Amino acid sequence: MKKSKVLGSLFLSLAASIWGGMYVVVKHVVEVVPPLEIVWLRYMIAIVALLIIGIVTKQSWRIAKRDMLLILMIGLIGNTVSILTQEAGTMLSTAQMGAIITSTTPAFMVLFARIILKERITLKKALSIILATTGVGVIVGTGSIDPSLRLGGISLLVAALTWALMSVLVKKVPGQYSQIVVTLYSILVAFAGITPFTVSRLPRLDLQAMLHPSIWGGLLYLGIISTACGFLLWNRGLQMLNASSGGLFFFLQPVVGTLLGWLLLGEQIGLTFWTGTAFIFIGVLLVVREK
């Protein structure tokens, strides 16, 4: 097995696990900070973190004009539309539902990778998606979905669709650019796009409530770990694997999200959760071992 595939698998697994835990954090923080403000604050924190990393590691900040449109699209589609709909969907649903619905991303990634990158869908890859999707279906069966949560579900589905498209576009970014720089620029695009809609709302934030350690700690997690580190790991991992195979690691999100929702929020899971988890891991293992 190639070292790059092992490293890519590790990076993608870590990113998906970080984002699985993110749903629990967002579910808590959104009680004090609304979704739009959460995204704005996490991006501001992530920009500072990535700037520090970039300066310390002496990155080259130059991007050719011909590639700027691609980075602009990544920022608008993935870092703006996908993240905003994800935050709103999580607020309108449950942590478990959030992790599960957005885990449909790999199926969309396979489709976009076929259309945009002309990646071949192998039998093993198709079997991996079927197994992992079955696992998600089994997990979602652990609890009834309240019809009142439907709007949240639709929002999360849009988040999954746009994140899949962004992940495939990342594969088209030339390899000579640092992922630190690409990630920073794409986040700057999103930050600039949502700032006009956010600044007038910031004075209404409950600053006293935000000073609680669980809230500012959650914001730091969302900005540094989930956004700066998570995006870097995801983008770097995708550079090492093909897009449709890399997307399978997104299925680790419902495992982490559901488990933490059970441990920290009291959301119920049962035997079917562990059965579904087994299907997901078998599907991911098939991709890792694919030649």
Coordinates of C-alpha atoms in Angstrom, one line a residue:
M1 CA 0.0 0.0 0.0
K2 CA 1.4 3.4 -1.0
K3 CA 2.6 5.7 1.8
S4 CA 0.6 8.6 0.2
K5 CA -2.6 6.6 0.4
V6 CA -2.0 5.7 4.0
L7 CA -1.3 9.3 4.9
G8 CA -4.2 10.6 2.8
S9 CA -6.5 8.1 4.5
L10 CA -5.3 9.3 7.9
F11 CA -5.8 13.0 7.1
L12 CA -9.3 12.4 5.8
S13 CA -10.2 10.2 8.8
L14 CA -9.0 12.9 11.2
A15 CA -10.9 15.6 9.3
A16 CA -14.2 13.6 9.3
S17 CA -13.8 12.7 13.0
I18 CA -13.2 16.4 13.9
W19 CA -16.3 17.4 11.9
G20 CA -18.4 14.6 13.5
G21 CA -17.6 16.2 16.9
M22 CA -18.4 19.6 15.5
Y23 CA -22.2 18.9 15.4
V24 CA -22.3 18.5 19.2
V25 CA -20.3 21.7 19.6
V26 CA -22.5 23.7 17.2
K27 CA -25.6 22.4 18.9
H28 CA -24.4 23.9 22.2
V29 CA -22.9 27.1 20.9
V30 CA -25.9 27.9 18.7
E31 CA -28.0 28.4 21.9
V32 CA -26.1 31.6 22.5
V33 CA -24.6 32.5 19.1
P34 CA -26.9 32.4 15.9
P35 CA -25.7 30.3 12.9
L36 CA -24.5 33.3 10.8
E37 CA -22.5 34.8 13.6
I38 CA -21.0 31.4 14.4
V39 CA -19.7 31.0 10.9
W40 CA -18.4 34.6 10.9
L41 CA -16.6 34.1 14.2
R42 CA -15.2 30.7 13.3
Y43 CA -13.8 32.0 10.0
M44 CA -12.2 35.1 11.7
I45 CA -10.5 32.7 14.2
A46 CA -9.5 30.3 11.4
I47 CA -8.0 33.2 9.3
V48 CA -5.8 34.3 12.2
A49 CA -4.7 30.7 12.9
L50 CA -3.9 30.0 9.2
L51 CA -2.1 33.4 8.9
I52 CA 0.1 32.5 11.8
I53 CA 0.8 29.0 10.4
G54 CA 1.6 30.4 7.0
I55 CA 4.0 33.1 8.3
V56 CA 5.8 30.7 10.6
T57 CA 6.2 28.1 7.8
K58 CA 7.2 30.9 5.3
Q59 CA 4.5 30.1 2.7
S60 CA 4.4 31.7 -0.8
W61 CA 1.1 33.6 -1.0
R62 CA 1.1 34.0 -4.8
I63 CA -1.7 32.5 -6.8
A64 CA -1.8 32.7 -10.6
K65 CA -4.7 34.8 -12.1
R66 CA -5.9 31.8 -14.1
D67 CA -6.5 29.8 -10.8
M68 CA -8.2 32.6 -8.8
L69 CA -11.7 31.8 -10.2
L70 CA -11.4 28.2 -9.1
I71 CA -10.4 29.3 -5.5
L72 CA -13.3 31.9 -5.6
M73 CA -15.7 29.1 -6.5
I74 CA -14.3 26.8 -3.7
G75 CA -14.8 29.7 -1.2
L76 CA -18.4 30.5 -2.3
I77 CA -19.7 26.9 -2.8
G78 CA -18.0 25.1 0.0
N79 CA -17.0 27.7 2.6
T80 CA -20.0 29.9 2.3
V81 CA -23.2 28.1 1.0
S82 CA -22.3 24.7 2.5
I83 CA -21.2 25.9 5.9
L84 CA -24.1 28.3 6.3
T85 CA -26.7 25.6 5.4
Q86 CA -24.9 23.2 7.7
E87 CA -25.0 25.5 10.7
A88 CA -28.7 26.4 10.1
G89 CA -29.6 22.7 9.5
T90 CA -27.9 21.7 12.7
M91 CA -29.8 24.3 14.6
L92 CA -33.1 23.1 13.2
S93 CA -32.4 19.4 13.7
T94 CA -30.4 17.2 16.1
A95 CA -26.7 16.5 16.3
Q96 CA -27.3 12.9 15.1
M97 CA -29.4 14.0 12.2
G98 CA -26.8 16.6 11.2
A99 CA -24.0 14.1 11.2
I100 CA -26.0 11.5 9.3
I101 CA -27.6 13.6 6.5
T102 CA -24.4 15.4 5.6
S103 CA -22.7 12.0 5.4
T104 CA -24.5 11.6 2.0
T105 CA -21.7 13.8 0.7
P106 CA -19.6 10.8 -0.6
A107 CA -22.4 9.7 -2.9
F108 CA -22.5 13.2 -4.5
M109 CA -18.7 13.3 -4.6
V110 CA -18.7 10.1 -6.7
L111 CA -21.2 11.7 -9.1
F112 CA -19.3 15.0 -9.4
A113 CA -15.9 13.2 -9.7
R114 CA -17.3 11.2 -12.6
I115 CA -18.7 14.3 -14.4
I116 CA -15.9 16.9 -13.7
L117 CA -12.8 14.7 -13.2
K118 CA -13.8 11.7 -15.4
E119 CA -12.9 9.3 -12.5
R120 CA -13.9 5.7 -13.2
I121 CA -16.4 4.1 -10.8
T122 CA -14.9 0.7 -10.0
L123 CA -16.9 -2.2 -8.7
K124 CA -15.1 -2.1 -5.4
K125 CA -15.7 1.6 -5.1
A126 CA -19.4 1.1 -5.8
L127 CA -19.6 -1.7 -3.2
S128 CA -17.9 0.6 -0.7
I129 CA -20.5 3.3 -1.2
I130 CA -23.3 0.8 -0.9
L131 CA -22.0 -0.7 2.3
A132 CA -21.3 2.7 3.9
T133 CA -24.7 4.1 2.8
T134 CA -26.4 1.0 4.2
G135 CA -24.5 1.7 7.5
V136 CA -25.8 5.3 7.6
G137 CA -29.3 4.0 6.9
V138 CA -29.1 1.5 9.8
I139 CA -27.8 4.3 12.1
V140 CA -30.6 6.7 11.2
G141 CA -33.0 4.0 12.0
T142 CA -32.0 4.2 15.7
G143 CA -34.4 7.1 16.3
S144 CA -37.6 8.5 14.7
I145 CA -37.1 11.6 12.6
D146 CA -39.6 14.3 13.7
P147 CA -41.5 15.8 10.7
S148 CA -40.9 19.2 12.2
L149 CA -37.2 18.7 11.6
R150 CA -37.7 18.5 7.8
L151 CA -36.5 22.0 7.1
G152 CA -33.3 21.3 8.9
G153 CA -32.9 18.1 6.9
I154 CA -33.3 20.0 3.6
S155 CA -30.8 22.5 4.7
L156 CA -28.3 19.8 5.6
L157 CA -28.9 18.1 2.3
V158 CA -27.9 21.3 0.5
A159 CA -24.8 21.4 2.7
A160 CA -23.9 17.9 1.6
L161 CA -24.4 18.6 -2.1
T162 CA -22.4 21.8 -2.1
W163 CA -19.6 20.4 0.0
A164 CA -19.3 17.4 -2.4
L165 CA -18.9 19.8 -5.3
M166 CA -16.3 21.9 -3.5
S167 CA -14.3 18.8 -2.6
V168 CA -14.1 17.7 -6.2
L169 CA -13.1 21.3 -7.3
V170 CA -10.3 21.1 -4.7
K171 CA -8.8 18.3 -6.9
K172 CA -8.5 20.7 -9.8
V173 CA -6.3 23.1 -7.8
P174 CA -2.7 22.8 -9.1
G175 CA -0.4 20.9 -6.8
Q176 CA 2.3 23.5 -6.5
Y177 CA 0.1 25.7 -4.2
S178 CA 0.3 25.2 -0.5
Q179 CA -2.9 23.9 1.0
I180 CA -2.4 26.4 3.8
V181 CA -2.6 29.2 1.3
V182 CA -5.5 27.7 -0.7
T183 CA -7.5 27.1 2.4
L184 CA -6.8 30.6 3.8
Y185 CA -7.9 32.3 0.5
S186 CA -11.1 30.2 0.2
I187 CA -12.0 31.1 3.8
L188 CA -11.2 34.8 3.1
V189 CA -13.7 34.7 0.2
A190 CA -16.4 33.3 2.4
F191 CA -15.6 35.7 5.2
A192 CA -15.8 38.7 2.9
G193 CA -19.1 37.4 1.4
I194 CA -20.9 37.1 4.8
T195 CA -19.4 40.1 6.6
P196 CA -21.9 42.6 5.1
F197 CA -24.8 40.4 6.4
T198 CA -23.2 39.9 9.8
V199 CA -21.8 43.2 11.1
S200 CA -25.2 44.7 11.9
R201 CA -26.1 41.7 13.9
L202 CA -22.9 41.5 16.0
P203 CA -24.0 44.2 18.6
R204 CA -27.0 42.0 19.4
L205 CA -24.8 39.2 20.6
D206 CA -25.0 38.3 24.4
L207 CA -21.3 39.0 25.2
Q208 CA -21.8 38.0 28.9
A209 CA -23.1 34.6 27.8
M210 CA -20.3 34.2 25.3
L211 CA -17.7 34.6 28.1
H212 CA -18.8 31.2 29.5
P213 CA -15.9 28.8 29.0
S214 CA -18.0 26.3 27.1
I215 CA -19.1 29.0 24.6
W216 CA -15.8 30.6 23.8
G217 CA -14.1 27.3 24.0
G218 CA -16.6 25.9 21.5
L219 CA -15.9 28.9 19.2
L220 CA -12.1 28.2 19.4
Y221 CA -12.7 24.6 18.6
L222 CA -14.9 25.6 15.6
G223 CA -12.3 28.1 14.4
I224 CA -9.0 26.4 15.0
I225 CA -9.7 22.7 15.1
S226 CA -12.8 22.3 12.9
T227 CA -12.1 25.0 10.3
A228 CA -8.4 25.7 10.1
C229 CA -7.1 22.2 10.9
G230 CA -10.1 20.3 9.5
F231 CA -10.1 22.0 6.2
L232 CA -6.3 21.6 5.9
L233 CA -6.5 17.9 6.6
W234 CA -9.4 17.4 4.2
N235 CA -7.9 19.3 1.3
R236 CA -4.5 17.7 1.8
G237 CA -6.0 14.2 2.1
L238 CA -8.0 14.7 -1.2
Q239 CA -4.7 15.6 -2.9
M240 CA -3.4 12.1 -2.0
L241 CA -6.4 10.1 -3.1
N242 CA -8.9 10.3 -5.9
A243 CA -12.0 12.4 -5.1
S244 CA -14.6 9.6 -5.1
S245 CA -12.5 7.3 -2.9
G246 CA -11.6 10.1 -0.5
G247 CA -15.2 11.0 0.0
L248 CA -15.9 7.6 1.6
F249 CA -14.1 8.9 4.7
F250 CA -16.9 11.4 5.2
F251 CA -18.9 8.4 6.5
L252 CA -16.9 8.5 9.7
Q253 CA -18.8 11.7 10.6
P254 CA -22.1 9.9 11.7
V255 CA -20.1 7.5 13.9
V256 CA -18.4 10.3 15.8
G257 CA -21.3 12.6 15.7
T258 CA -23.8 10.0 16.9
L259 CA -21.5 8.7 19.6
L260 CA -20.8 12.1 21.0
G261 CA -24.5 13.1 20.7
W262 CA -25.2 10.0 22.9
L263 CA -22.4 10.7 25.4
L264 CA -22.8 14.5 25.8
L265 CA -26.4 15.4 24.7
G266 CA -28.2 12.3 25.8
E267 CA -29.4 11.3 22.3
Q268 CA -30.3 7.7 22.2
I269 CA -28.4 5.0 20.3
G270 CA -28.7 1.2 20.3
L271 CA -27.4 -2.0 18.8
T272 CA -28.3 -0.8 15.3
F273 CA -25.8 2.1 15.7
W274 CA -22.9 -0.4 16.2
T275 CA -24.2 -2.5 13.3
G276 CA -24.3 0.5 11.0
T277 CA -20.8 1.5 12.2
A278 CA -19.5 -1.9 11.2
F279 CA -20.9 -1.4 7.6
I280 CA -19.3 2.0 7.4
F281 CA -15.9 0.8 8.5
I282 CA -16.0 -2.2 6.1
G283 CA -16.8 0.2 3.2
V284 CA -14.0 2.6 4.1
L285 CA -11.6 -0.3 4.5
L286 CA -12.4 -1.5 1.0
V287 CA -11.4 1.9 -0.3
V288 CA -8.1 2.0 1.7
R289 CA -7.1 -1.4 0.4
E290 CA -8.1 -0.7 -3.3
K291 CA -5.1 -0.9 -5.6

